[in-house]
mmCIF file with all atom_site columns, N, CA and C in Angstrom:
data_model
loop_
_atom_site.group_PDB
_atom_site.id
_atom_site.type_symbol
_atom_site.label_atom_id
_atom_site.label_alt_id
_atom_site.label_comp_id
_atom_site.label_asym_id
_atom_site.label_entity_id
_atom_site.label_seq_id
_atom_site.pdbx_PDB_ins_code
_atom_site.Cartn_x
_atom_site.Cartn_y
_atom_site.Cartn_z
_atom_site.occupancy
_atom_site.B_iso_or_equiv
_atom_site.pdbx_formal_charge
_atom_site.auth_seq_id
_atom_site.auth_comp_id
_atom_site.auth_asym_id
_atom_site.auth_atom_id
_atom_site.pdbx_PDB_model_num
ATOM 1   N N  . SER A 1 1  ? -37.912 -31.966 88.617 1.00 79.00 ? 1  SER A N  1
ATOM 2   C CA . SER A 1 1  ? -37.096 -30.841 89.048 1.00 79.00 ? 1  SER A CA 1
ATOM 3   C C  . SER A 1 1  ? -36.984 -29.770 87.954 1.00 79.00 ? 1  SER A C  1
ATOM 4   N N  . ASP A 1 2  ? -37.574 -29.985 86.806 1.00 90.00 ? 2  ASP A N  1
ATOM 5   C CA . ASP A 1 2  ? -37.532 -29.023 85.702 1.00 90.00 ? 2  ASP A CA 1
ATOM 6   C C  . ASP A 1 2  ? -38.711 -28.057 85.855 1.00 90.00 ? 2  ASP A C  1
ATOM 7   N N  . GLU A 1 3  ? -38.449 -26.878 86.373 1.00 95.00 ? 3  GLU A N  1
ATOM 8   C CA . GLU A 1 3  ? -39.501 -25.909 86.668 1.00 95.00 ? 3  GLU A CA 1
ATOM 9   C C  . GLU A 1 3  ? -40.251 -25.456 85.411 1.00 95.00 ? 3  GLU A C  1
ATOM 10  N N  . VAL A 1 4  ? -39.550 -25.324 84.294 1.00 97.00 ? 4  VAL A N  1
ATOM 11  C CA . VAL A 1 4  ? -40.195 -24.893 83.047 1.00 97.00 ? 4  VAL A CA 1
ATOM 12  C C  . VAL A 1 4  ? -41.172 -25.968 82.576 1.00 97.00 ? 4  VAL A C  1
ATOM 13  N N  . ALA A 1 5  ? -40.720 -27.218 82.566 1.00 94.00 ? 5  ALA A N  1
ATOM 14  C CA . ALA A 1 5  ? -41.593 -28.315 82.139 1.00 94.00 ? 5  ALA A CA 1
ATOM 15  C C  . ALA A 1 5  ? -42.773 -28.474 83.092 1.00 94.00 ? 5  ALA A C  1
ATOM 16  N N  . LEU A 1 6  ? -42.534 -28.336 84.376 1.00 94.00 ? 6  LEU A N  1
ATOM 17  C CA . LEU A 1 6  ? -43.603 -28.457 85.363 1.00 94.00 ? 6  LEU A CA 1
ATOM 18  C C  . LEU A 1 6  ? -44.639 -27.349 85.176 1.00 94.00 ? 6  LEU A C  1
ATOM 19  N N  . SER A 1 7  ? -44.190 -26.143 84.929 1.00 97.00 ? 7  SER A N  1
ATOM 20  C CA . SER A 1 7  ? -45.109 -25.037 84.684 1.00 97.00 ? 7  SER A CA 1
ATOM 21  C C  . SER A 1 7  ? -45.938 -25.289 83.426 1.00 97.00 ? 7  SER A C  1
ATOM 22  N N  . SER A 1 8  ? -45.301 -25.787 82.390 1.00 97.00 ? 8  SER A N  1
ATOM 23  C CA . SER A 1 8  ? -46.014 -26.095 81.147 1.00 97.00 ? 8  SER A CA 1
ATOM 24  C C  . SER A 1 8  ? -47.034 -27.205 81.361 1.00 97.00 ? 8  SER A C  1
ATOM 25  N N  . LEU A 1 9  ? -46.659 -28.218 82.123 1.00 96.00 ? 9  LEU A N  1
ATOM 26  C CA . LEU A 1 9  ? -47.593 -29.305 82.428 1.00 96.00 ? 9  LEU A CA 1
ATOM 27  C C  . LEU A 1 9  ? -48.784 -28.775 83.211 1.00 96.00 ? 9  LEU A C  1
ATOM 28  N N  . ASN A 1 10 ? -48.551 -27.928 84.186 1.00 97.00 ? 10 ASN A N  1
ATOM 29  C CA . ASN A 1 10 ? -49.647 -27.350 84.966 1.00 97.00 ? 10 ASN A CA 1
ATOM 30  C C  . ASN A 1 10 ? -50.588 -26.535 84.091 1.00 97.00 ? 10 ASN A C  1
ATOM 31  N N  . THR A 1 11 ? -50.036 -25.768 83.168 1.00 98.00 ? 11 THR A N  1
ATOM 32  C CA . THR A 1 11 ? -50.860 -24.989 82.236 1.00 98.00 ? 11 THR A CA 1
ATOM 33  C C  . THR A 1 11 ? -51.694 -25.920 81.355 1.00 98.00 ? 11 THR A C  1
ATOM 34  N N  . ALA A 1 12 ? -51.049 -26.956 80.845 1.00 98.00 ? 12 ALA A N  1
ATOM 35  C CA . ALA A 1 12 ? -51.761 -27.921 80.004 1.00 98.00 ? 12 ALA A CA 1
ATOM 36  C C  . ALA A 1 12 ? -52.854 -28.634 80.793 1.00 98.00 ? 12 ALA A C  1
ATOM 37  N N  . GLN A 1 13 ? -52.571 -28.961 82.032 1.00 98.00 ? 13 GLN A N  1
ATOM 38  C CA . GLN A 1 13 ? -53.553 -29.655 82.861 1.00 98.00 ? 13 GLN A CA 1
ATOM 39  C C  . GLN A 1 13 ? -54.764 -28.772 83.142 1.00 98.00 ? 13 GLN A C  1
ATOM 40  N N  . GLN A 1 14 ? -54.532 -27.501 83.377 1.00 98.00 ? 14 GLN A N  1
ATOM 41  C CA . GLN A 1 14 ? -55.655 -26.571 83.590 1.00 98.00 ? 14 GLN A CA 1
ATOM 42  C C  . GLN A 1 14 ? -56.522 -26.495 82.337 1.00 98.00 ? 14 GLN A C  1
ATOM 43  N N  . ALA A 1 15 ? -55.891 -26.431 81.174 1.00 98.00 ? 15 ALA A N  1
ATOM 44  C CA . ALA A 1 15 ? -56.643 -26.392 79.911 1.00 98.00 ? 15 ALA A CA 1
ATOM 45  C C  . ALA A 1 15 ? -57.399 -27.703 79.701 1.00 98.00 ? 15 ALA A C  1
ATOM 46  N N  . TRP A 1 16 ? -56.780 -28.821 80.050 1.00 98.00 ? 16 TRP A N  1
ATOM 47  C CA . TRP A 1 16 ? -57.441 -30.120 79.902 1.00 98.00 ? 16 TRP A CA 1
ATOM 48  C C  . TRP A 1 16 ? -58.673 -30.197 80.804 1.00 98.00 ? 16 TRP A C  1
ATOM 49  N N  . ARG A 1 17 ? -58.571 -29.691 82.023 1.00 98.00 ? 17 ARG A N  1
ATOM 50  C CA . ARG A 1 17 ? -59.726 -29.706 82.936 1.00 98.00 ? 17 ARG A CA 1
ATOM 51  C C  . ARG A 1 17 ? -60.895 -28.910 82.359 1.00 98.00 ? 17 ARG A C  1
ATOM 52  N N  . VAL A 1 18 ? -60.595 -27.774 81.745 1.00 98.00 ? 18 VAL A N  1
ATOM 53  C CA . VAL A 1 18 ? -61.646 -26.976 81.105 1.00 98.00 ? 18 VAL A CA 1
ATOM 54  C C  . VAL A 1 18 ? -62.272 -27.783 79.969 1.00 98.00 ? 18 VAL A C  1
ATOM 55  N N  . TYR A 1 19 ? -61.430 -28.444 79.167 1.00 98.00 ? 19 TYR A N  1
ATOM 56  C CA . TYR A 1 19 ? -61.942 -29.283 78.075 1.00 98.00 ? 19 TYR A CA 1
ATOM 57  C C  . TYR A 1 19 ? -62.831 -30.399 78.616 1.00 98.00 ? 19 TYR A C  1
ATOM 58  N N  . ARG A 1 20 ? -62.357 -31.114 79.647 1.00 98.00 ? 20 ARG A N  1
ATOM 59  C CA . ARG A 1 20 ? -63.139 -32.227 80.196 1.00 98.00 ? 20 ARG A CA 1
ATOM 60  C C  . ARG A 1 20 ? -64.486 -31.736 80.708 1.00 98.00 ? 20 ARG A C  1
ATOM 61  N N  . GLU A 1 21 ? -64.491 -30.635 81.421 1.00 98.00 ? 21 GLU A N  1
ATOM 62  C CA . GLU A 1 21 ? -65.740 -30.092 81.949 1.00 98.00 ? 21 GLU A CA 1
ATOM 63  C C  . GLU A 1 21 ? -66.693 -29.707 80.810 1.00 98.00 ? 21 GLU A C  1
ATOM 64  N N  . SER A 1 22 ? -66.168 -29.010 79.809 1.00 98.00 ? 22 SER A N  1
ATOM 65  C CA . SER A 1 22 ? -67.007 -28.582 78.680 1.00 98.00 ? 22 SER A CA 1
ATOM 66  C C  . SER A 1 22 ? -67.551 -29.777 77.907 1.00 98.00 ? 22 SER A C  1
ATOM 67  N N  . HIS A 1 23 ? -66.684 -30.733 77.629 1.00 98.00 ? 23 HIS A N  1
ATOM 68  C CA . HIS A 1 23 ? -67.102 -31.896 76.851 1.00 98.00 ? 23 HIS A CA 1
ATOM 69  C C  . HIS A 1 23 ? -68.140 -32.721 77.611 1.00 98.00 ? 23 HIS A C  1
ATOM 70  N N  . CYS A 1 24 ? -67.875 -32.980 78.870 1.00 98.00 ? 24 CYS A N  1
ATOM 71  C CA . CYS A 1 24 ? -68.807 -33.804 79.644 1.00 98.00 ? 24 CYS A CA 1
ATOM 72  C C  . CYS A 1 24 ? -70.103 -33.061 79.948 1.00 98.00 ? 24 CYS A C  1
ATOM 73  N N  . ASN A 1 25 ? -70.058 -31.741 80.042 1.00 98.00 ? 25 ASN A N  1
ATOM 74  C CA . ASN A 1 25 ? -71.293 -30.965 80.150 1.00 98.00 ? 25 ASN A CA 1
ATOM 75  C C  . ASN A 1 25 ? -72.120 -31.093 78.874 1.00 98.00 ? 25 ASN A C  1
ATOM 76  N N  . ALA A 1 26 ? -71.448 -31.158 77.742 1.00 98.00 ? 26 ALA A N  1
ATOM 77  C CA . ALA A 1 26 ? -72.159 -31.354 76.472 1.00 98.00 ? 26 ALA A CA 1
ATOM 78  C C  . ALA A 1 26 ? -72.820 -32.729 76.441 1.00 98.00 ? 26 ALA A C  1
ATOM 79  N N  . VAL A 1 27 ? -72.145 -33.734 76.995 1.00 98.00 ? 27 VAL A N  1
ATOM 80  C CA . VAL A 1 27 ? -72.740 -35.072 77.094 1.00 98.00 ? 27 VAL A CA 1
ATOM 81  C C  . VAL A 1 27 ? -73.986 -35.012 77.979 1.00 98.00 ? 27 VAL A C  1
ATOM 82  N N  . TYR A 1 28 ? -73.877 -34.312 79.099 1.00 98.00 ? 28 TYR A N  1
ATOM 83  C CA . TYR A 1 28 ? -75.035 -34.141 79.984 1.00 98.00 ? 28 TYR A CA 1
ATOM 84  C C  . TYR A 1 28 ? -76.189 -33.500 79.218 1.00 98.00 ? 28 TYR A C  1
ATOM 85  N N  . ASP A 1 29 ? -75.897 -32.457 78.462 1.00 98.00 ? 29 ASP A N  1
ATOM 86  C CA . ASP A 1 29 ? -76.941 -31.771 77.693 1.00 98.00 ? 29 ASP A CA 1
ATOM 87  C C  . ASP A 1 29 ? -77.575 -32.697 76.660 1.00 98.00 ? 29 ASP A C  1
ATOM 88  N N  . LEU A 1 30 ? -76.763 -33.537 76.054 1.00 98.00 ? 30 LEU A N  1
ATOM 89  C CA . LEU A 1 30 ? -77.281 -34.485 75.068 1.00 98.00 ? 30 LEU A CA 1
ATOM 90  C C  . LEU A 1 30 ? -78.311 -35.423 75.702 1.00 98.00 ? 30 LEU A C  1
ATOM 91  N N  . TRP A 1 31 ? -78.049 -35.842 76.938 1.00 98.00 ? 31 TRP A N  1
ATOM 92  C CA . TRP A 1 31 ? -78.915 -36.792 77.639 1.00 98.00 ? 31 TRP A CA 1
ATOM 93  C C  . TRP A 1 31 ? -79.814 -36.116 78.675 1.00 98.00 ? 31 TRP A C  1
ATOM 94  N N  . ARG A 1 32 ? -79.962 -34.804 78.624 1.00 97.00 ? 32 ARG A N  1
ATOM 95  C CA . ARG A 1 32 ? -80.635 -34.021 79.667 1.00 97.00 ? 32 ARG A CA 1
ATOM 96  C C  . ARG A 1 32 ? -82.061 -34.475 79.973 1.00 97.00 ? 32 ARG A C  1
ATOM 97  N N  . ASP A 1 33 ? -82.753 -35.064 79.024 1.00 97.00 ? 33 ASP A N  1
ATOM 98  C CA . ASP A 1 33 ? -84.136 -35.473 79.253 1.00 97.00 ? 33 ASP A CA 1
ATOM 99  C C  . ASP A 1 33 ? -84.258 -36.881 79.830 1.00 97.00 ? 33 ASP A C  1
ATOM 100 N N  . GLY A 1 34 ? -83.133 -37.563 79.982 1.00 95.00 ? 34 GLY A N  1
ATOM 101 C CA . GLY A 1 34 ? -83.183 -38.937 80.476 1.00 95.00 ? 34 GLY A CA 1
ATOM 102 C C  . GLY A 1 34 ? -82.584 -39.076 81.863 1.00 95.00 ? 34 GLY A C  1
ATOM 103 N N  . THR A 1 35 ? -83.018 -40.107 82.552 1.00 96.00 ? 35 THR A N  1
ATOM 104 C CA . THR A 1 35 ? -82.474 -40.338 83.897 1.00 96.00 ? 35 THR A CA 1
ATOM 105 C C  . THR A 1 35 ? -81.036 -40.834 83.849 1.00 96.00 ? 35 THR A C  1
ATOM 106 N N  . ILE A 1 36 ? -80.562 -41.212 82.688 1.00 97.00 ? 36 ILE A N  1
ATOM 107 C CA . ILE A 1 36 ? -79.200 -41.707 82.542 1.00 97.00 ? 36 ILE A CA 1
ATOM 108 C C  . ILE A 1 36 ? -78.176 -40.578 82.398 1.00 97.00 ? 36 ILE A C  1
ATOM 109 N N  . ARG A 1 37 ? -78.630 -39.329 82.369 1.00 97.00 ? 37 ARG A N  1
ATOM 110 C CA . ARG A 1 37 ? -77.732 -38.192 82.117 1.00 97.00 ? 37 ARG A CA 1
ATOM 111 C C  . ARG A 1 37 ? -76.557 -38.138 83.092 1.00 97.00 ? 37 ARG A C  1
ATOM 112 N N  . THR A 1 38 ? -76.798 -38.398 84.370 1.00 97.00 ? 38 THR A N  1
ATOM 113 C CA . THR A 1 38 ? -75.713 -38.344 85.352 1.00 97.00 ? 38 THR A CA 1
ATOM 114 C C  . THR A 1 38 ? -74.719 -39.473 85.136 1.00 97.00 ? 38 THR A C  1
ATOM 115 N N  . VAL A 1 39 ? -75.207 -40.662 84.844 1.00 98.00 ? 39 VAL A N  1
ATOM 116 C CA . VAL A 1 39 ? -74.331 -41.800 84.577 1.00 98.00 ? 39 VAL A CA 1
ATOM 117 C C  . VAL A 1 39 ? -73.475 -41.530 83.345 1.00 98.00 ? 39 VAL A C  1
ATOM 118 N N  . LYS A 1 40 ? -74.087 -41.008 82.304 1.00 98.00 ? 40 LYS A N  1
ATOM 119 C CA . LYS A 1 40 ? -73.344 -40.694 81.075 1.00 98.00 ? 40 LYS A CA 1
ATOM 120 C C  . LYS A 1 40 ? -72.273 -39.639 81.338 1.00 98.00 ? 40 LYS A C  1
ATOM 121 N N  . THR A 1 41 ? -72.595 -38.640 82.144 1.00 98.00 ? 41 THR A N  1
ATOM 122 C CA . THR A 1 41 ? -71.637 -37.579 82.453 1.00 98.00 ? 41 THR A CA 1
ATOM 123 C C  . THR A 1 41 ? -70.481 -38.116 83.270 1.00 98.00 ? 41 THR A C  1
ATOM 124 N N  . LEU A 1 42 ? -70.770 -38.910 84.284 1.00 98.00 ? 42 LEU A N  1
ATOM 125 C CA . LEU A 1 42 ? -69.704 -39.498 85.108 1.00 98.00 ? 42 LEU A CA 1
ATOM 126 C C  . LEU A 1 42 ? -68.839 -40.452 84.295 1.00 98.00 ? 42 LEU A C  1
ATOM 127 N N  . ASP A 1 43 ? -69.461 -41.213 83.400 1.00 98.00 ? 43 ASP A N  1
ATOM 128 C CA . ASP A 1 43 ? -68.689 -42.110 82.538 1.00 98.00 ? 43 ASP A CA 1
ATOM 129 C C  . ASP A 1 43 ? -67.769 -41.316 81.621 1.00 98.00 ? 43 ASP A C  1
ATOM 130 N N  . CYS A 1 44 ? -68.250 -40.185 81.123 1.00 98.00 ? 44 CYS A N  1
ATOM 131 C CA . CYS A 1 44 ? -67.434 -39.296 80.292 1.00 98.00 ? 44 CYS A CA 1
ATOM 132 C C  . CYS A 1 44 ? -66.216 -38.813 81.082 1.00 98.00 ? 44 CYS A C  1
ATOM 133 N N  . GLN A 1 45 ? -66.450 -38.342 82.292 1.00 98.00 ? 45 GLN A N  1
ATOM 134 C CA . GLN A 1 45 ? -65.354 -37.850 83.132 1.00 98.00 ? 45 GLN A CA 1
ATOM 135 C C  . GLN A 1 45 ? -64.343 -38.955 83.437 1.00 98.00 ? 45 GLN A C  1
ATOM 136 N N  . ARG A 1 46 ? -64.847 -40.148 83.757 1.00 98.00 ? 46 ARG A N  1
ATOM 137 C CA . ARG A 1 46 ? -63.965 -41.277 84.056 1.00 98.00 ? 46 ARG A CA 1
ATOM 138 C C  . ARG A 1 46 ? -63.121 -41.649 82.839 1.00 98.00 ? 46 ARG A C  1
ATOM 139 N N  . ALA A 1 47 ? -63.752 -41.751 81.691 1.00 98.00 ? 47 ALA A N  1
ATOM 140 C CA . ALA A 1 47 ? -63.041 -42.163 80.479 1.00 98.00 ? 47 ALA A CA 1
ATOM 141 C C  . ALA A 1 47 ? -61.968 -41.145 80.091 1.00 98.00 ? 47 ALA A C  1
ATOM 142 N N  . LEU A 1 48 ? -62.313 -39.868 80.134 1.00 98.00 ? 48 LEU A N  1
ATOM 143 C CA . LEU A 1 48 ? -61.322 -38.851 79.773 1.00 98.00 ? 48 LEU A CA 1
ATOM 144 C C  . LEU A 1 48 ? -60.183 -38.798 80.792 1.00 98.00 ? 48 LEU A C  1
ATOM 145 N N  . THR A 1 49 ? -60.497 -38.996 82.057 1.00 98.00 ? 49 THR A N  1
ATOM 146 C CA . THR A 1 49 ? -59.457 -38.993 83.088 1.00 98.00 ? 49 THR A CA 1
ATOM 147 C C  . THR A 1 49 ? -58.515 -40.178 82.912 1.00 98.00 ? 49 THR A C  1
ATOM 148 N N  . GLU A 1 50 ? -59.065 -41.343 82.586 1.00 97.00 ? 50 GLU A N  1
ATOM 149 C CA . GLU A 1 50 ? -58.210 -42.508 82.325 1.00 97.00 ? 50 GLU A CA 1
ATOM 150 C C  . GLU A 1 50 ? -57.277 -42.245 81.139 1.00 97.00 ? 50 GLU A C  1
ATOM 151 N N  . LYS A 1 51 ? -57.813 -41.678 80.081 1.00 97.00 ? 51 LYS A N  1
ATOM 152 C CA . LYS A 1 51 ? -56.992 -41.375 78.901 1.00 97.00 ? 51 LYS A CA 1
ATOM 153 C C  . LYS A 1 51 ? -55.905 -40.358 79.237 1.00 97.00 ? 51 LYS A C  1
ATOM 154 N N  . ARG A 1 52 ? -56.273 -39.337 79.995 1.00 97.00 ? 52 ARG A N  1
ATOM 155 C CA . ARG A 1 52 ? -55.296 -38.302 80.370 1.00 97.00 ? 52 ARG A CA 1
ATOM 156 C C  . ARG A 1 52 ? -54.216 -38.876 81.276 1.00 97.00 ? 52 ARG A C  1
ATOM 157 N N  . THR A 1 53 ? -54.606 -39.721 82.211 1.00 97.00 ? 53 THR A N  1
ATOM 158 C CA . THR A 1 53 ? -53.640 -40.360 83.107 1.00 97.00 ? 53 THR A CA 1
ATOM 159 C C  . THR A 1 53 ? -52.623 -41.162 82.311 1.00 97.00 ? 53 THR A C  1
ATOM 160 N N  . HIS A 1 54 ? -53.107 -41.922 81.341 1.00 96.00 ? 54 HIS A N  1
ATOM 161 C CA . HIS A 1 54 ? -52.209 -42.727 80.515 1.00 96.00 ? 54 HIS A CA 1
ATOM 162 C C  . HIS A 1 54 ? -51.320 -41.831 79.652 1.00 96.00 ? 54 HIS A C  1
ATOM 163 N N  . GLU A 1 55 ? -51.878 -40.744 79.160 1.00 96.00 ? 55 GLU A N  1
ATOM 164 C CA . GLU A 1 55 ? -51.106 -39.796 78.348 1.00 96.00 ? 55 GLU A CA 1
ATOM 165 C C  . GLU A 1 55 ? -49.974 -39.172 79.169 1.00 96.00 ? 55 GLU A C  1
ATOM 166 N N  . ILE A 1 56 ? -50.270 -38.762 80.390 1.00 95.00 ? 56 ILE A N  1
ATOM 167 C CA . ILE A 1 56 ? -49.244 -38.184 81.263 1.00 95.00 ? 56 ILE A CA 1
ATOM 168 C C  . ILE A 1 56 ? -48.197 -39.230 81.603 1.00 95.00 ? 56 ILE A C  1
ATOM 169 N N  . TRP A 1 57 ? -48.638 -40.446 81.899 1.00 95.00 ? 57 TRP A N  1
ATOM 170 C CA . TRP A 1 57 ? -47.696 -41.536 82.200 1.00 95.00 ? 57 TRP A CA 1
ATOM 171 C C  . TRP A 1 57 ? -46.752 -41.750 81.016 1.00 95.00 ? 57 TRP A C  1
ATOM 172 N N  . GLY A 1 58 ? -47.304 -41.844 79.810 1.00 94.00 ? 58 GLY A N  1
ATOM 173 C CA . GLY A 1 58 ? -46.488 -42.101 78.630 1.00 94.00 ? 58 GLY A CA 1
ATOM 174 C C  . GLY A 1 58 ? -45.509 -40.983 78.313 1.00 94.00 ? 58 GLY A C  1
ATOM 175 N N  . THR A 1 59 ? -45.902 -39.764 78.621 1.00 93.00 ? 59 THR A N  1
ATOM 176 C CA . THR A 1 59 ? -45.052 -38.616 78.299 1.00 93.00 ? 59 THR A CA 1
ATOM 177 C C  . THR A 1 59 ? -43.994 -38.353 79.366 1.00 93.00 ? 59 THR A C  1
ATOM 178 N N  . TYR A 1 60 ? -44.377 -38.448 80.618 1.00 91.00 ? 60 TYR A N  1
ATOM 179 C CA . TYR A 1 60 ? -43.500 -38.008 81.708 1.00 91.00 ? 60 TYR A CA 1
ATOM 180 C C  . TYR A 1 60 ? -42.891 -39.124 82.540 1.00 91.00 ? 60 TYR A C  1
ATOM 181 N N  . LEU A 1 61 ? -43.433 -40.332 82.470 1.00 91.00 ? 61 LEU A N  1
ATOM 182 C CA . LEU A 1 61 ? -42.966 -41.382 83.383 1.00 91.00 ? 61 LEU A CA 1
ATOM 183 C C  . LEU A 1 61 ? -42.403 -42.610 82.675 1.00 91.00 ? 61 LEU A C  1
ATOM 184 N N  . THR A 1 62 ? -42.189 -42.496 81.379 1.00 93.00 ? 62 THR A N  1
ATOM 185 C CA . THR A 1 62 ? -41.557 -43.580 80.628 1.00 93.00 ? 62 THR A CA 1
ATOM 186 C C  . THR A 1 62 ? -40.323 -43.037 79.910 1.00 93.00 ? 62 THR A C  1
ATOM 187 N N  . TYR A 1 63 ? -39.518 -43.950 79.425 1.00 92.00 ? 63 TYR A N  1
ATOM 188 C CA . TYR A 1 63 ? -38.287 -43.579 78.725 1.00 92.00 ? 63 TYR A CA 1
ATOM 189 C C  . TYR A 1 63 ? -38.370 -44.016 77.265 1.00 92.00 ? 63 TYR A C  1
ATOM 190 N N  . GLU A 1 64 ? -37.600 -43.384 76.426 1.00 90.00 ? 64 GLU A N  1
ATOM 191 C CA . GLU A 1 64 ? -37.596 -43.700 75.001 1.00 90.00 ? 64 GLU A CA 1
ATOM 192 C C  . GLU A 1 64 ? -36.931 -45.052 74.716 1.00 90.00 ? 64 GLU A C  1
ATOM 193 N N  . ASP A 1 65 ? -36.044 -45.474 75.592 1.00 90.00 ? 65 ASP A N  1
ATOM 194 C CA . ASP A 1 65 ? -35.402 -46.776 75.390 1.00 90.00 ? 65 ASP A CA 1
ATOM 195 C C  . ASP A 1 65 ? -36.232 -47.847 76.102 1.00 90.00 ? 65 ASP A C  1
ATOM 196 N N  . SER A 1 66 ? -35.658 -48.994 76.339 1.00 86.00 ? 66 SER A N  1
ATOM 197 C CA . SER A 1 66 ? -36.398 -50.097 76.954 1.00 86.00 ? 66 SER A CA 1
ATOM 198 C C  . SER A 1 66 ? -36.305 -50.100 78.484 1.00 86.00 ? 66 SER A C  1
ATOM 199 N N  . SER A 1 67 ? -35.849 -48.989 79.065 1.00 90.00 ? 67 SER A N  1
ATOM 200 C CA . SER A 1 67 ? -35.795 -48.901 80.525 1.00 90.00 ? 67 SER A CA 1
ATOM 201 C C  . SER A 1 67 ? -37.190 -49.003 81.125 1.00 90.00 ? 67 SER A C  1
ATOM 202 N N  . ASP A 1 68 ? -37.240 -49.532 82.343 1.00 90.00 ? 68 ASP A N  1
ATOM 203 C CA . ASP A 1 68 ? -38.513 -49.614 83.034 1.00 90.00 ? 68 ASP A CA 1
ATOM 204 C C  . ASP A 1 68 ? -39.047 -48.196 83.307 1.00 90.00 ? 68 ASP A C  1
ATOM 205 N N  . PRO A 1 69 ? -40.365 -48.008 83.250 1.00 90.00 ? 69 PRO A N  1
ATOM 206 C CA . PRO A 1 69 ? -40.931 -46.697 83.545 1.00 90.00 ? 69 PRO A CA 1
ATOM 207 C C  . PRO A 1 69 ? -40.735 -46.322 85.022 1.00 90.00 ? 69 PRO A C  1
ATOM 208 N N  . VAL A 1 70 ? -40.865 -45.055 85.312 1.00 89.00 ? 70 VAL A N  1
ATOM 209 C CA . VAL A 1 70 ? -40.732 -44.572 86.689 1.00 89.00 ? 70 VAL A CA 1
ATOM 210 C C  . VAL A 1 70 ? -41.809 -45.212 87.563 1.00 89.00 ? 70 VAL A C  1
ATOM 211 N N  . LEU A 1 71 ? -43.027 -45.311 87.041 1.00 88.00 ? 71 LEU A N  1
ATOM 212 C CA . LEU A 1 71 ? -44.140 -45.962 87.718 1.00 88.00 ? 71 LEU A CA 1
ATOM 213 C C  . LEU A 1 71 ? -44.766 -46.970 86.753 1.00 88.00 ? 71 LEU A C  1
ATOM 214 N N  . PRO A 1 72 ? -45.436 -48.003 87.275 1.00 87.00 ? 72 PRO A N  1
ATOM 215 C CA . PRO A 1 72 ? -46.084 -48.960 86.370 1.00 87.00 ? 72 PRO A CA 1
ATOM 216 C C  . PRO A 1 72 ? -47.174 -48.297 85.540 1.00 87.00 ? 72 PRO A C  1
ATOM 217 N N  . GLU A 1 73 ? -47.501 -48.913 84.422 1.00 90.00 ? 73 GLU A N  1
ATOM 218 C CA . GLU A 1 73 ? -48.537 -48.384 83.548 1.00 90.00 ? 73 GLU A CA 1
ATOM 219 C C  . GLU A 1 73 ? -49.874 -48.331 84.277 1.00 90.00 ? 73 GLU A C  1
ATOM 220 N N  . PRO A 1 74 ? -50.603 -47.226 84.150 1.00 92.00 ? 74 PRO A N  1
ATOM 221 C CA . PRO A 1 74 ? -51.906 -47.123 84.821 1.00 92.00 ? 74 PRO A CA 1
ATOM 222 C C  . PRO A 1 74 ? -52.874 -48.193 84.302 1.00 92.00 ? 74 PRO A C  1
ATOM 223 N N  . MET A 1 75 ? -53.670 -48.695 85.199 1.00 85.00 ? 75 MET A N  1
ATOM 224 C CA . MET A 1 75 ? -54.651 -49.714 84.820 1.00 85.00 ? 75 MET A CA 1
ATOM 225 C C  . MET A 1 75 ? -55.940 -49.042 84.361 1.00 85.00 ? 75 MET A C  1
ATOM 226 N N  . HIS A 1 76 ? -56.656 -49.706 83.491 1.00 72.00 ? 76 HIS A N  1
ATOM 227 C CA . HIS A 1 76 ? -57.957 -49.198 83.012 1.00 72.00 ? 76 HIS A CA 1
ATOM 228 C C  . HIS A 1 76 ? -59.055 -49.923 83.716 1.00 72.00 ? 76 HIS A C  1
#
């Protein structure tokens, strides 16, 4: 319900998407001559998305004390 925090999160998420695309495109370029290039790129996207999901969970869906999180920890 915090509009300022939500707006900031949306801005950060847009920047993260640009980073993920740029980084994983660089991975594709690194492997561009091999048939594994698509697998490497998809693995890059999956790994970064898992890390980002956990980062968002830790920042926005957990508490500083020992209270249970709003949602369970994301699985890898």
